[in-house]
Coordinates of C-alpha atoms in Angstrom, one line a residue:
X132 CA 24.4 -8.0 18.7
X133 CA 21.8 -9.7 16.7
X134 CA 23.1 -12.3 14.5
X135 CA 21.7 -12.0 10.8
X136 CA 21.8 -15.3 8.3
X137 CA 21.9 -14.7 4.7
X138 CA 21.3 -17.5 1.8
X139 CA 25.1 -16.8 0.0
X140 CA 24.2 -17.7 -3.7
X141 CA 28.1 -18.3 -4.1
X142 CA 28.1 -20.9 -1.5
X143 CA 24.4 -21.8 -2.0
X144 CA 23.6 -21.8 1.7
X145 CA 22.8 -19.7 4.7
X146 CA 25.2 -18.3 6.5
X147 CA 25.4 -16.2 9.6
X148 CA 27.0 -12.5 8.2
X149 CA 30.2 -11.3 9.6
X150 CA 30.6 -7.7 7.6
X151 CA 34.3 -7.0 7.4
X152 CA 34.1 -3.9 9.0
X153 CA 30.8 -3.9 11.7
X154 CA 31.9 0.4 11.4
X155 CA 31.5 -0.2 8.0
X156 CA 29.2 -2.8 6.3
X157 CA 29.0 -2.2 2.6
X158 CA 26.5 -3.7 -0.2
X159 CA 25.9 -2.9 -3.8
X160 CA 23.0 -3.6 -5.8
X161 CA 22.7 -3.1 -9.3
X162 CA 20.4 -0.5 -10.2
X163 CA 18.1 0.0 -13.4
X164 CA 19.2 1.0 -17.4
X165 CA 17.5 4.3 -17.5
X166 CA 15.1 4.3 -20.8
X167 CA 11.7 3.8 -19.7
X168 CA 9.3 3.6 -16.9
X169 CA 10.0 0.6 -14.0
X170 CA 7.6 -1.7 -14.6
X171 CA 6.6 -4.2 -11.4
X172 CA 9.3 -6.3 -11.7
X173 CA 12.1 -3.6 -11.6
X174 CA 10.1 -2.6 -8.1
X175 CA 11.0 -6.2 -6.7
X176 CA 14.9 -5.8 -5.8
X177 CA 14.6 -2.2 -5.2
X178 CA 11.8 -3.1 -2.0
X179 CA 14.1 -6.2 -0.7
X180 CA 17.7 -4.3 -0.5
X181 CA 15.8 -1.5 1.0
X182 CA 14.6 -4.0 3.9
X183 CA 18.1 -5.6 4.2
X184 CA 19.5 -2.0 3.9
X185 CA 16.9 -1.0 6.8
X186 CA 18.1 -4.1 9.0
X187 CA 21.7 -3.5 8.5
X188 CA 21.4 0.0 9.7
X189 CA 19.0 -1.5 12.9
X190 CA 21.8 -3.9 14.0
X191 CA 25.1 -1.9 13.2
X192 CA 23.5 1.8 13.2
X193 CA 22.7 4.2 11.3
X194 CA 25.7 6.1 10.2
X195 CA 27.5 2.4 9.8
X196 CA 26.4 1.0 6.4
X197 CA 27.0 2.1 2.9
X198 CA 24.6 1.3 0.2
X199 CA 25.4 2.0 -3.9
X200 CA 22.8 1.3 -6.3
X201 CA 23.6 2.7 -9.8
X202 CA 22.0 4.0 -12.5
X203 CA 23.2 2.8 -16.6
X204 CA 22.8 5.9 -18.5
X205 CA 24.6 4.6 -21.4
X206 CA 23.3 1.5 -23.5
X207 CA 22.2 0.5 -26.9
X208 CA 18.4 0.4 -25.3
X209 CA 18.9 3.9 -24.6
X210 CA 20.8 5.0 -27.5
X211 CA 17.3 2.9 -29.9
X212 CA 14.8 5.0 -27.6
X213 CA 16.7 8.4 -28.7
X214 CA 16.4 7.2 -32.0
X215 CA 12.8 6.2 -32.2
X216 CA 11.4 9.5 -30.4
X217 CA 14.2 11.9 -32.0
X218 CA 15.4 13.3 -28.3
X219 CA 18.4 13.9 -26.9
X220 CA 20.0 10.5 -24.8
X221 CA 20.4 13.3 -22.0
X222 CA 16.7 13.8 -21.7
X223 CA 15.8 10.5 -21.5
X224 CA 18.2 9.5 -19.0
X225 CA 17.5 12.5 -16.8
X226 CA 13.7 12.2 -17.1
X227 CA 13.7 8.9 -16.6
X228 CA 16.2 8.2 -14.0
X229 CA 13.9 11.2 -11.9
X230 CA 10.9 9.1 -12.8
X231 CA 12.3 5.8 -11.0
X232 CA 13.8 7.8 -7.9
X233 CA 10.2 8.7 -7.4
X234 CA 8.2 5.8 -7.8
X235 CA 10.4 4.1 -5.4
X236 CA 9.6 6.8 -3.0
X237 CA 6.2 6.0 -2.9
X238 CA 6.8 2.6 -2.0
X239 CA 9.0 3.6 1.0
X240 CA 12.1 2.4 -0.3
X241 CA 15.1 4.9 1.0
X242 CA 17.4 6.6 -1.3
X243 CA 21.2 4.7 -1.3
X244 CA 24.0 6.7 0.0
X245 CA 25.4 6.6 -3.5
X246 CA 23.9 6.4 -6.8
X247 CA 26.2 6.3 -9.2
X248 CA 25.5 7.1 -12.9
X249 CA 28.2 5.1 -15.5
X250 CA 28.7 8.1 -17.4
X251 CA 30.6 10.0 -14.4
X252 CA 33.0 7.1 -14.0
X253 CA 34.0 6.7 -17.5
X254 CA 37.5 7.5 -16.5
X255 CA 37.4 5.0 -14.2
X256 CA 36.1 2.0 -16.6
X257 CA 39.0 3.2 -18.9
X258 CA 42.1 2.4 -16.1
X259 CA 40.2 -1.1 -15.3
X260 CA 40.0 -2.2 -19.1
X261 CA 43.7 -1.1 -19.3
X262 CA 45.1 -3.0 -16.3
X263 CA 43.3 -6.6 -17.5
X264 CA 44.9 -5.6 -20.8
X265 CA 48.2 -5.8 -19.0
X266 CA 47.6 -8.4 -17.1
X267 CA 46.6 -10.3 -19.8
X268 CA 43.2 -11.1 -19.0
X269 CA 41.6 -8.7 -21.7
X270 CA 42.6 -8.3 -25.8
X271 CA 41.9 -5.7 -28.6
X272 CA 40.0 -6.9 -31.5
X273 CA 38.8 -4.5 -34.6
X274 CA 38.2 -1.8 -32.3
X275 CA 36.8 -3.4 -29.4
X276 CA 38.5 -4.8 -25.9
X277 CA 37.1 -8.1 -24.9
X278 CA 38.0 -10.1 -21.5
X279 CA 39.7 -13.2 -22.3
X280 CA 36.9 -16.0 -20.3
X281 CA 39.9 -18.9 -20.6
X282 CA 42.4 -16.4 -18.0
X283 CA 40.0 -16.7 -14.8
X284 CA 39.6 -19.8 -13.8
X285 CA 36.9 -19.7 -11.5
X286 CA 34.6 -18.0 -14.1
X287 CA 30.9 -19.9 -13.7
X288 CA 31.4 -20.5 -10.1
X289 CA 28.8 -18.3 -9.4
X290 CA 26.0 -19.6 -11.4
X291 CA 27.3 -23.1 -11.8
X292 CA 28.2 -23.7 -15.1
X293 CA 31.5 -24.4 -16.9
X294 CA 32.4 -22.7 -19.7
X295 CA 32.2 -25.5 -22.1
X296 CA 28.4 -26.1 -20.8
X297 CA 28.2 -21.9 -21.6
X298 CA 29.1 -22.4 -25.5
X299 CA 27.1 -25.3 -26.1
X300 CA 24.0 -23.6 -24.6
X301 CA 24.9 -19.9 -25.5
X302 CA 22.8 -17.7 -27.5
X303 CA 25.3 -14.9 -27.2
X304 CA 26.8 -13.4 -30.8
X305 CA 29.7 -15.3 -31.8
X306 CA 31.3 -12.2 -33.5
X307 CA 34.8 -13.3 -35.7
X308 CA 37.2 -11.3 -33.6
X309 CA 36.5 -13.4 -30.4
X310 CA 38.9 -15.6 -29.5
X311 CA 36.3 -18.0 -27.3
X312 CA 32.8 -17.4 -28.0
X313 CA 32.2 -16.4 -24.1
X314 CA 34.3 -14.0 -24.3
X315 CA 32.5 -10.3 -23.7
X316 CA 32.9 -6.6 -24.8
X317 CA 34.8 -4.6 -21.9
X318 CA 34.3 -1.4 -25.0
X319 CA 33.3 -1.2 -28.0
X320 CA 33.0 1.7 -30.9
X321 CA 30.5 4.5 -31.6
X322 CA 30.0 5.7 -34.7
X323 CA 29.7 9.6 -35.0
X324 CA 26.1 9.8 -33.9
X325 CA 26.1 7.7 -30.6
X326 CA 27.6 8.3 -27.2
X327 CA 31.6 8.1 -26.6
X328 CA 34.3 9.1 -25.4
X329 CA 37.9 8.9 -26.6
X330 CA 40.1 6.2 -25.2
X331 CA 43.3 4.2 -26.3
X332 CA 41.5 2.2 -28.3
X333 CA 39.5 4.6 -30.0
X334 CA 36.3 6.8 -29.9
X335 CA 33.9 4.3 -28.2
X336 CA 31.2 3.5 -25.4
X337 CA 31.9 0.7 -22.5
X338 CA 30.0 -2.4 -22.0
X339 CA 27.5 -2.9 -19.4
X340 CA 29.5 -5.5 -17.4
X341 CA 32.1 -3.1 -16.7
X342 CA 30.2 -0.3 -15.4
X343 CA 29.4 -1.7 -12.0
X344 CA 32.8 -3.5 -11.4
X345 CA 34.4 0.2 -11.8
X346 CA 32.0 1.4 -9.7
X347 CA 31.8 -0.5 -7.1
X348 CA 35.6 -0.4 -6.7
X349 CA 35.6 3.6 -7.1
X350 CA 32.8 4.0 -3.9
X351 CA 33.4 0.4 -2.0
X352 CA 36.5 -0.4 -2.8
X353 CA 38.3 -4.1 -3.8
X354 CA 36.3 -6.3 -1.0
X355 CA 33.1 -5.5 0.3
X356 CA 30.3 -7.0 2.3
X357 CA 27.4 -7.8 0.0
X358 CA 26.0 -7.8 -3.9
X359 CA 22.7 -8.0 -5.1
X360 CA 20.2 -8.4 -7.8
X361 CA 17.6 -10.0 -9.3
X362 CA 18.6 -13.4 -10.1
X363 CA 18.0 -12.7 -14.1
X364 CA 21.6 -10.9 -13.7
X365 CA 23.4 -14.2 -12.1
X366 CA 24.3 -14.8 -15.2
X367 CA 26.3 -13.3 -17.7
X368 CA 26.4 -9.8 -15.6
X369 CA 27.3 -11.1 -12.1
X370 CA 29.5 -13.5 -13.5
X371 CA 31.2 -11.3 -15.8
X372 CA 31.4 -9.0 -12.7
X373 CA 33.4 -11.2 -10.7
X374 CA 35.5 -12.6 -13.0
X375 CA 36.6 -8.6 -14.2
X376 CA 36.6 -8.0 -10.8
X377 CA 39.3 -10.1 -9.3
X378 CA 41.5 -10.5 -12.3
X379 CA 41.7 -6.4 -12.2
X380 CA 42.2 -6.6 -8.5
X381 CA 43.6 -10.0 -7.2
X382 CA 44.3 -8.9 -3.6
X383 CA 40.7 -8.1 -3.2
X384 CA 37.6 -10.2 -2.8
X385 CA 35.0 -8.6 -4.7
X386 CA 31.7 -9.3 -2.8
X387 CA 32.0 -12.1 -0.4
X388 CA 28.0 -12.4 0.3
X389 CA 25.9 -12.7 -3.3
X390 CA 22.3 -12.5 -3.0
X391 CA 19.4 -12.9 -5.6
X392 CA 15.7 -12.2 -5.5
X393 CA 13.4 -14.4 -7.8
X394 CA 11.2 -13.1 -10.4
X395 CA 7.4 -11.5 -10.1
X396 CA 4.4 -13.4 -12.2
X397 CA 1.1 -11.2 -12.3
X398 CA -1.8 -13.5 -11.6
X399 CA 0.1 -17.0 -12.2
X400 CA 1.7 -15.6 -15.2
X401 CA 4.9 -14.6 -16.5
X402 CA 4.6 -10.7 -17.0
X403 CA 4.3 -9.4 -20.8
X404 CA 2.5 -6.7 -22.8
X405 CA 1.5 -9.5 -25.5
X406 CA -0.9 -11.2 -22.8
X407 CA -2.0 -7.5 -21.4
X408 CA -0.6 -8.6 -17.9
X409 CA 2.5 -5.9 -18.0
X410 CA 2.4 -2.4 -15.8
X411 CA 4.4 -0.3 -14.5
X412 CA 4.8 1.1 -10.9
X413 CA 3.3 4.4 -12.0
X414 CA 0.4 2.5 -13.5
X415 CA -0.4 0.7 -10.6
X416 CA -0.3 4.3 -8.9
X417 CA -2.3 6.2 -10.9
X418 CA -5.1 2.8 -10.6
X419 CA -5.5 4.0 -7.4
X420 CA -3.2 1.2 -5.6
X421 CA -1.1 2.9 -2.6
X422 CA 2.5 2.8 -2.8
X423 CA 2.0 0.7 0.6
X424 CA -0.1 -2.0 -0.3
X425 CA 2.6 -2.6 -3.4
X426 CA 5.0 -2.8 -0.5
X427 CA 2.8 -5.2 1.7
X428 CA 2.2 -7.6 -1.8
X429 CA 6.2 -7.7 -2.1
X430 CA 6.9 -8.8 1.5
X431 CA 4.2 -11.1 1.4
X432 CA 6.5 -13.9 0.0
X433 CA 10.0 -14.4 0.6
X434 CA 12.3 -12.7 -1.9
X435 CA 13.9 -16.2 -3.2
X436 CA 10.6 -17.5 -4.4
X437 CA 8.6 -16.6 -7.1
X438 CA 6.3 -13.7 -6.4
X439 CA 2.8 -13.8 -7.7
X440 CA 1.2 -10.5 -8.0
X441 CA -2.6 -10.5 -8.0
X442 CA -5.6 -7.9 -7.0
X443 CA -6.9 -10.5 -4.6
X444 CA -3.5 -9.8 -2.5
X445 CA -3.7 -6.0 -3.0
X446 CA -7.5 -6.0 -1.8
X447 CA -6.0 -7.5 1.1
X448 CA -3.1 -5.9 1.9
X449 CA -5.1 -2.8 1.9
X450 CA -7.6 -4.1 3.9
X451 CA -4.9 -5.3 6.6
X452 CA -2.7 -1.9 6.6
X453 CA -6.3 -0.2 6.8
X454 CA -7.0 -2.2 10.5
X455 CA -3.2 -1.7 11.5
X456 CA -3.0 2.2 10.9
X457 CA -5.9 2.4 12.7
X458 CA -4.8 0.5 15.6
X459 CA -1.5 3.0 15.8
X460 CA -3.4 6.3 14.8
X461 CA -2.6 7.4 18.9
X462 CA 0.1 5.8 19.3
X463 CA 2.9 8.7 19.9
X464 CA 6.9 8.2 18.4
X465 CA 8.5 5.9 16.4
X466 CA 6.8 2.6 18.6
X467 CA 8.6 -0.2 19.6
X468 CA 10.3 -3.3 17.8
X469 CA 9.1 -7.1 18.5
X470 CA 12.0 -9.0 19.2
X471 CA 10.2 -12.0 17.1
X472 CA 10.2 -9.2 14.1
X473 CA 13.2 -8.9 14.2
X474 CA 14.6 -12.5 14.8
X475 CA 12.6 -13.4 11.5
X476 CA 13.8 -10.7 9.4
X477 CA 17.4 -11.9 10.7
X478 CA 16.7 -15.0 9.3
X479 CA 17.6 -14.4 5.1
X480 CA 14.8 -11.5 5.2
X481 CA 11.7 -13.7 6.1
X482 CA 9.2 -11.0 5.7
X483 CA 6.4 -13.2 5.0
X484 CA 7.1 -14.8 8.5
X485 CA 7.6 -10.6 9.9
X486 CA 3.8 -9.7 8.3
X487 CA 2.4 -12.8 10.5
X488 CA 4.2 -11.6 13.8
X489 CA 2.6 -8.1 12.7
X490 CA -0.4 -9.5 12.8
X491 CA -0.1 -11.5 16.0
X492 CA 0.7 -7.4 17.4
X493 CA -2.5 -6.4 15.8
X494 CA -4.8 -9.2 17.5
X495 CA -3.3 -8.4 20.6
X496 CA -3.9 -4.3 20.1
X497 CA 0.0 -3.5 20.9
X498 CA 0.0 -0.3 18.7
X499 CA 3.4 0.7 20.2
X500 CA 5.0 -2.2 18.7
X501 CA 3.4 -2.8 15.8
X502 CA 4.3 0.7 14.5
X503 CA 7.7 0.1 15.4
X504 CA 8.1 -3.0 14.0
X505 CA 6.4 -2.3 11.2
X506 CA 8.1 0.6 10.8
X507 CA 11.5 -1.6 10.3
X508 CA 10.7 -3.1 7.5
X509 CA 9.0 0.4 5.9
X510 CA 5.3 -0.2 6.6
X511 CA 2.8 2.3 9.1
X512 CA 5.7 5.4 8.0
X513 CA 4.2 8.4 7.8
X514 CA 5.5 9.0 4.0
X515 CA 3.1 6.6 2.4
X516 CA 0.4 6.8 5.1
X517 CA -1.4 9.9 2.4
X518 CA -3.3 7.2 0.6
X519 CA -5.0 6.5 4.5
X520 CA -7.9 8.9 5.0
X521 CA -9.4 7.5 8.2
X522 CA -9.5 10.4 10.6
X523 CA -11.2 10.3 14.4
X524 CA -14.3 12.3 14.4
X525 CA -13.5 13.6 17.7
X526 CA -16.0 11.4 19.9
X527 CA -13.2 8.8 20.3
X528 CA -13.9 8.3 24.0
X529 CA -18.0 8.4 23.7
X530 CA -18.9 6.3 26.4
X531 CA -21.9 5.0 24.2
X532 CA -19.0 3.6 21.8
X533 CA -17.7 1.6 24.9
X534 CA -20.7 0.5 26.1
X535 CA -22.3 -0.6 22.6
X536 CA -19.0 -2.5 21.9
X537 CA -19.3 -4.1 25.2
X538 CA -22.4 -5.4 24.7
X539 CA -21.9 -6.2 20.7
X540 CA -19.1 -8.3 22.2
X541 CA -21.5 -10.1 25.0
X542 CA -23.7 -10.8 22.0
X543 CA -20.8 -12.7 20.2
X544 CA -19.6 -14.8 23.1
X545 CA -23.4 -15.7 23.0
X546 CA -23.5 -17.0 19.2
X547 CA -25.8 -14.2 18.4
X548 CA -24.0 -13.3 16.0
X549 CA -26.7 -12.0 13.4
X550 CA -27.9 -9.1 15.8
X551 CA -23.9 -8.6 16.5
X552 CA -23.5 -8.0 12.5
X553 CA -26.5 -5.8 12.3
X554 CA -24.9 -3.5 15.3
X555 CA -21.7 -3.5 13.6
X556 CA -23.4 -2.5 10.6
X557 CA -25.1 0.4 12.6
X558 CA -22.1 1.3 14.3
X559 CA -20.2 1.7 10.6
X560 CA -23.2 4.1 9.2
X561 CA -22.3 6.7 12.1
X562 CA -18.4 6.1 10.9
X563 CA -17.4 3.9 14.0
X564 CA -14.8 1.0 12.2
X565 CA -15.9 -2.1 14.5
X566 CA -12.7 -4.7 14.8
X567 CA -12.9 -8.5 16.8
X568 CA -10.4 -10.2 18.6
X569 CA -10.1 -13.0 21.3
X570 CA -10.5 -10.5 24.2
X571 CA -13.3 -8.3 22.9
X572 CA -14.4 -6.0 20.0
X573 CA -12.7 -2.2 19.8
X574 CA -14.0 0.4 17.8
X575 CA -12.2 3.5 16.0
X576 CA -14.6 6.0 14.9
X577 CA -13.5 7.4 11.3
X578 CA -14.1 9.7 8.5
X579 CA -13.2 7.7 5.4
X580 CA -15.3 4.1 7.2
X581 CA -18.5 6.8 7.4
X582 CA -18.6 8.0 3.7
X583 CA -17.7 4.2 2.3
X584 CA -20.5 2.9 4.9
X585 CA -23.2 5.5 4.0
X586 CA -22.3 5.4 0.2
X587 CA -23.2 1.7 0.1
X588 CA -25.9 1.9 2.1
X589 CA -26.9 4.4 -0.7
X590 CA -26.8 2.3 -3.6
X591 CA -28.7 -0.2 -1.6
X592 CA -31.5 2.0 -0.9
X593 CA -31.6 3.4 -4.7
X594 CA -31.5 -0.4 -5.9
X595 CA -34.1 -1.2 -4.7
X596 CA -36.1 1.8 -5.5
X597 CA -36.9 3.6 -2.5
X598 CA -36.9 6.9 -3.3
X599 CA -38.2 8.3 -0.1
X600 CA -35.9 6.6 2.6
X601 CA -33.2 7.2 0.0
X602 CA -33.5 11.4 0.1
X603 CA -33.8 11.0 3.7
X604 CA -30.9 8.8 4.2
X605 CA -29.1 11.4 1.6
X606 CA -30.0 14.6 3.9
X607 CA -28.8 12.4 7.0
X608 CA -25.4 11.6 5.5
X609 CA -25.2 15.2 4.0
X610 CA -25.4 16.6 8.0
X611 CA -22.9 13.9 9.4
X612 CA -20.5 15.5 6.7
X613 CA -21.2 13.0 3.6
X614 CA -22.0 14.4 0.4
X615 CA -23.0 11.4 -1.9
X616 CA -23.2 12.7 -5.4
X617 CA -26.6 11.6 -7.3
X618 CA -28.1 11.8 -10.9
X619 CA -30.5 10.2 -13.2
X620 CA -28.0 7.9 -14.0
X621 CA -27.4 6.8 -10.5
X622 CA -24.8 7.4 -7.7
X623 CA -21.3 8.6 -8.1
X624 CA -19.3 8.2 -5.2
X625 CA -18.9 10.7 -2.3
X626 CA -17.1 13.2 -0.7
X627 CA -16.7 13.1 2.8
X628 CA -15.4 16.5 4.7
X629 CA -14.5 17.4 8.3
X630 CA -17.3 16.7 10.3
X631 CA -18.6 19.6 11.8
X632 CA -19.8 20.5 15.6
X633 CA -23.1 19.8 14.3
X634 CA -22.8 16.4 12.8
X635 CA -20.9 15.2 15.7
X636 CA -24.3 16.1 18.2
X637 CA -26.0 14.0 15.7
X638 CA -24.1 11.1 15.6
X639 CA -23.8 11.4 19.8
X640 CA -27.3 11.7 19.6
X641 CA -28.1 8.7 17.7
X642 CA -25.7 6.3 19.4
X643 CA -27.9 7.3 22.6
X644 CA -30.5 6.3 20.9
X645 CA -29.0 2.9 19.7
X646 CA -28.0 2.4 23.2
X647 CA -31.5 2.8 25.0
X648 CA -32.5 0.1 22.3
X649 CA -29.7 -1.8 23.6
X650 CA -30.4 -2.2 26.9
X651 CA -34.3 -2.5 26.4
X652 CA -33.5 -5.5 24.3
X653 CA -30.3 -6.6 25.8
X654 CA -31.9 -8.7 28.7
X655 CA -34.2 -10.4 26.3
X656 CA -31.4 -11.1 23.9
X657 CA -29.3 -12.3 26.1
X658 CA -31.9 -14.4 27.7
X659 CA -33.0 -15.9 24.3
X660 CA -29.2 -17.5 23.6
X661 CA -28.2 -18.2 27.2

């Protein structure tokens, strides 16, 4: 069985995971409060659980892993939004918890097995709060229950800090029925007009600690594998966690394996709407950015270093998954997985290192196990492959293809690599995608490469004013399928349909004619850099 290491945050170090149950292998992840849309940020922890979730279910199987990830539908964030836009908390939590569950679809991350919601487990926060009551590790104060910090002594372990260290740094409400200052709300009352539910101490709401500590006991029970989150919520809320955790249930561990991804900057910065640098998933979306290339930017880095979003890296990553789908576009089933992928995603998640070995499968033009591999950590999947339009035109085994690309490839071994750009050039304005690597050049021909090609090909032509090569080249592109939309203002893009019968003669016709000049030339060519 493959060994995985994880960095422990508890421990602060890697270790090699032993699940306590290999039938079994459990991990919860805090989920999102459910009042707005997920901006970038709130994508990051959903994408690196749904790898580790993906690799758990590679090594032990499929039906041997159970993954919670809850939803908070009650909180005073929600409760503000209700009363700002005058709708009902129900709404909001029901449009809003639909709007995250899709735009982490369309970045390939997997629904959990269980999503809780805290308001169907209110019951079950109510029994928790009353047995750390009895057990003396929780009090009732004017109407709220509090947990009693000073009656766990391992509370800070986690994060590192001592309590002491907590007060003198804490910005937390020091309300006058605390006994310590770090002491936290375990409930709390509503008035008449917010969300509650009757309990022994009162009409009231719980706090947000407890939620996930009732939870995760309710679907994981009092030890289980792994917990995560972004590392915001090390402290108070994994803290707090623990410490309700295992005073409610001493015979458990809670989570033995804690682990915390960093935080996302947008172009060097830290994300916020006053420096016009905040969006949300859906805005990215609607800008046009695939779900997958989002993906591709988050595995880029390793998910304990700060992640630096920036439109160079999306240009890129669409650029890369754009060669790589095109390298698998025959390649029939799921694929094969790399060993090396998978040794590096074994080692704490090192998906920057897994993108690399993808690429070392794309030099070498193993489409079998690039899909596959890729495939494992939720890339080339045929759910967010819509955004890729490429489609063959049907001449894929043209023999003038082959021999063109042989001989654009003879020219490069020859340095003559200005007449080996112009070819490529040709090739893309009859939609052929033209790709190097060590052993030779291999060519794809597409639909979506033959309306980008012949659109900027366009603009050049209308640039520089010529009008009569441009109507030409217009009635060209229009018969090889490429309508390229033109006014007195200029271009506007193109559309670029199924290429007909027709348009596929043509384009034979005139890679015959490219390769006749080819081989008239070729000889001299070659002669002149030998």
């Amino acid at each position: 069985m493959v060994e995985i290491k994880l960095h422990n945050t508890r421990t602060r170090k890697k270790e090699v995971f032993t699940p306590i149950d290999v039938n079994d292998v459990r991990m919860y992840v805090c989920g999102p409060t459910v009042y707005d849309r997920a901006h970038l940020g709130n994508a990051r922890p959903v994408v690196v659980f749904d790898v580790l979730n993906r690799l758990l279910r590679h090594v032990y199987g499929e039906d041997h892993v159970t993954y919670v990830r809850n939803f908070t539908d009650v909180d005073d964030k929600i409760i503000a939004r209700a009363e700002e836009s005058g709708r009902e908390i129900g709404q909001i939590t029901s449009e809003t918890t639909q709007w995250f569950l899709e735009d982490m679809a369309a970045l390939g991350a997997r629904e959990p097995d269980h999503m809780p919601r805290a308001t169907q487990y209110i019951g079950q926060m109510v029994t928790m709060i009353e047995e750390l009551i009895a057990g003396g590790h929780a009090y009732e104060a004017e109407g709220h229950v509090l947990f009693a910090v000073e009656s766990y002594e391992n509370y800070g372990a986690l994060s590192g800090r001592t309590v002491k260290d907590m007060i003198a740094g804490s910005r937390v409400e020091v309300a006058p029925y605390k006994l310590n200052p770090m002491d936290f709300v375990l409930w709390k009352p509503s008035s008449g007009d917010q969300p509650g539910w009757e309990s022994p101490w009162g009409y009231g709401r719980p706090g947000w600690h407890i939620e996930c500590s009732a939870m995760s006991y309710e679907l994981l029970g009092d030890s289980f594998d792994i917990h995560g989150g972004g590392n915001d919520l090390m402290f108070p809320h994994h803290e707090n966690e623990i410490a309700q955790s295992c005073c409610a249930h001493p015979k458990g561990d809670f989570a033995r394996y804690w682990m915390h991804n960093e935080m996302l900057q947008v172009e060097g910065k830290k994300m916020s709407k006053s420096l016009g640098n905040f969006f949300t998933v859906r805005d990215l979306l609607e800008q046009g950015v695939p779900g997958e290339v989002i993906r591709f930017v988050f595995l880029s880095t390793h998910y304990r270093k700060p992640m630096d979003w920036t439109a160079a890296k999306a240009e890129n990553a669409k650029k890369t998954l754009e060669k790589w789908r095109a390298l698998i576009e025959n390649v029939r089933g799921e694929g094969d997985i790399d060993v090396a992928v998978v040794e590096c995603l074994s080692n704490d998640l090192n998906t920057s290192q897994v993108l690399t070995e993808l690429t070392r499968l794309a030099d070498q033009g193993n489409g079998a196990a690039l899909k596959g591999s890729a495939r494992l950590v939720g890339l080339l999947t045929d759910e967010l492959g819509d955004w890729f339009s490429w489609e063959y035109a049907s001449f894929n085994d043209n023999k003038n293809i082959v021999e063109i690309l042989r001989l654009r490839a003879e020219l490069r071994r020859n340095k003559a690599y200005e007449e080996a750009d112009s070819l490529r050039h040709a090739l893309n304005l009859l939609g052929v995608a033209v790709f190097d690597r060590a052993d030779g050049s291999y060519g794809f021909p597409t639909r979506g490469l033959l309306g980008r090609a012949r659109y900027s090909e366009a603009r050049k032509l209308h640039e520089a004013g010529n009008q009569e090569e441009l109507f030409k080249f217009l009635d060209d592109s229009s018969q090889l399928g490429v309508e390229i939309n033109i006014d007195g203002t200029g271009l506007h893009g193109f559309s670029s349909g199924l290429i007909s019968a027709d348009a596929r003669k043509k384009a034979d016709i005139a890679l015959e004619y490219a390769l006749e000049d080819l081989r008239r030339n070729s000889s001299k060519l070659m002669g002149k850099y030998k």
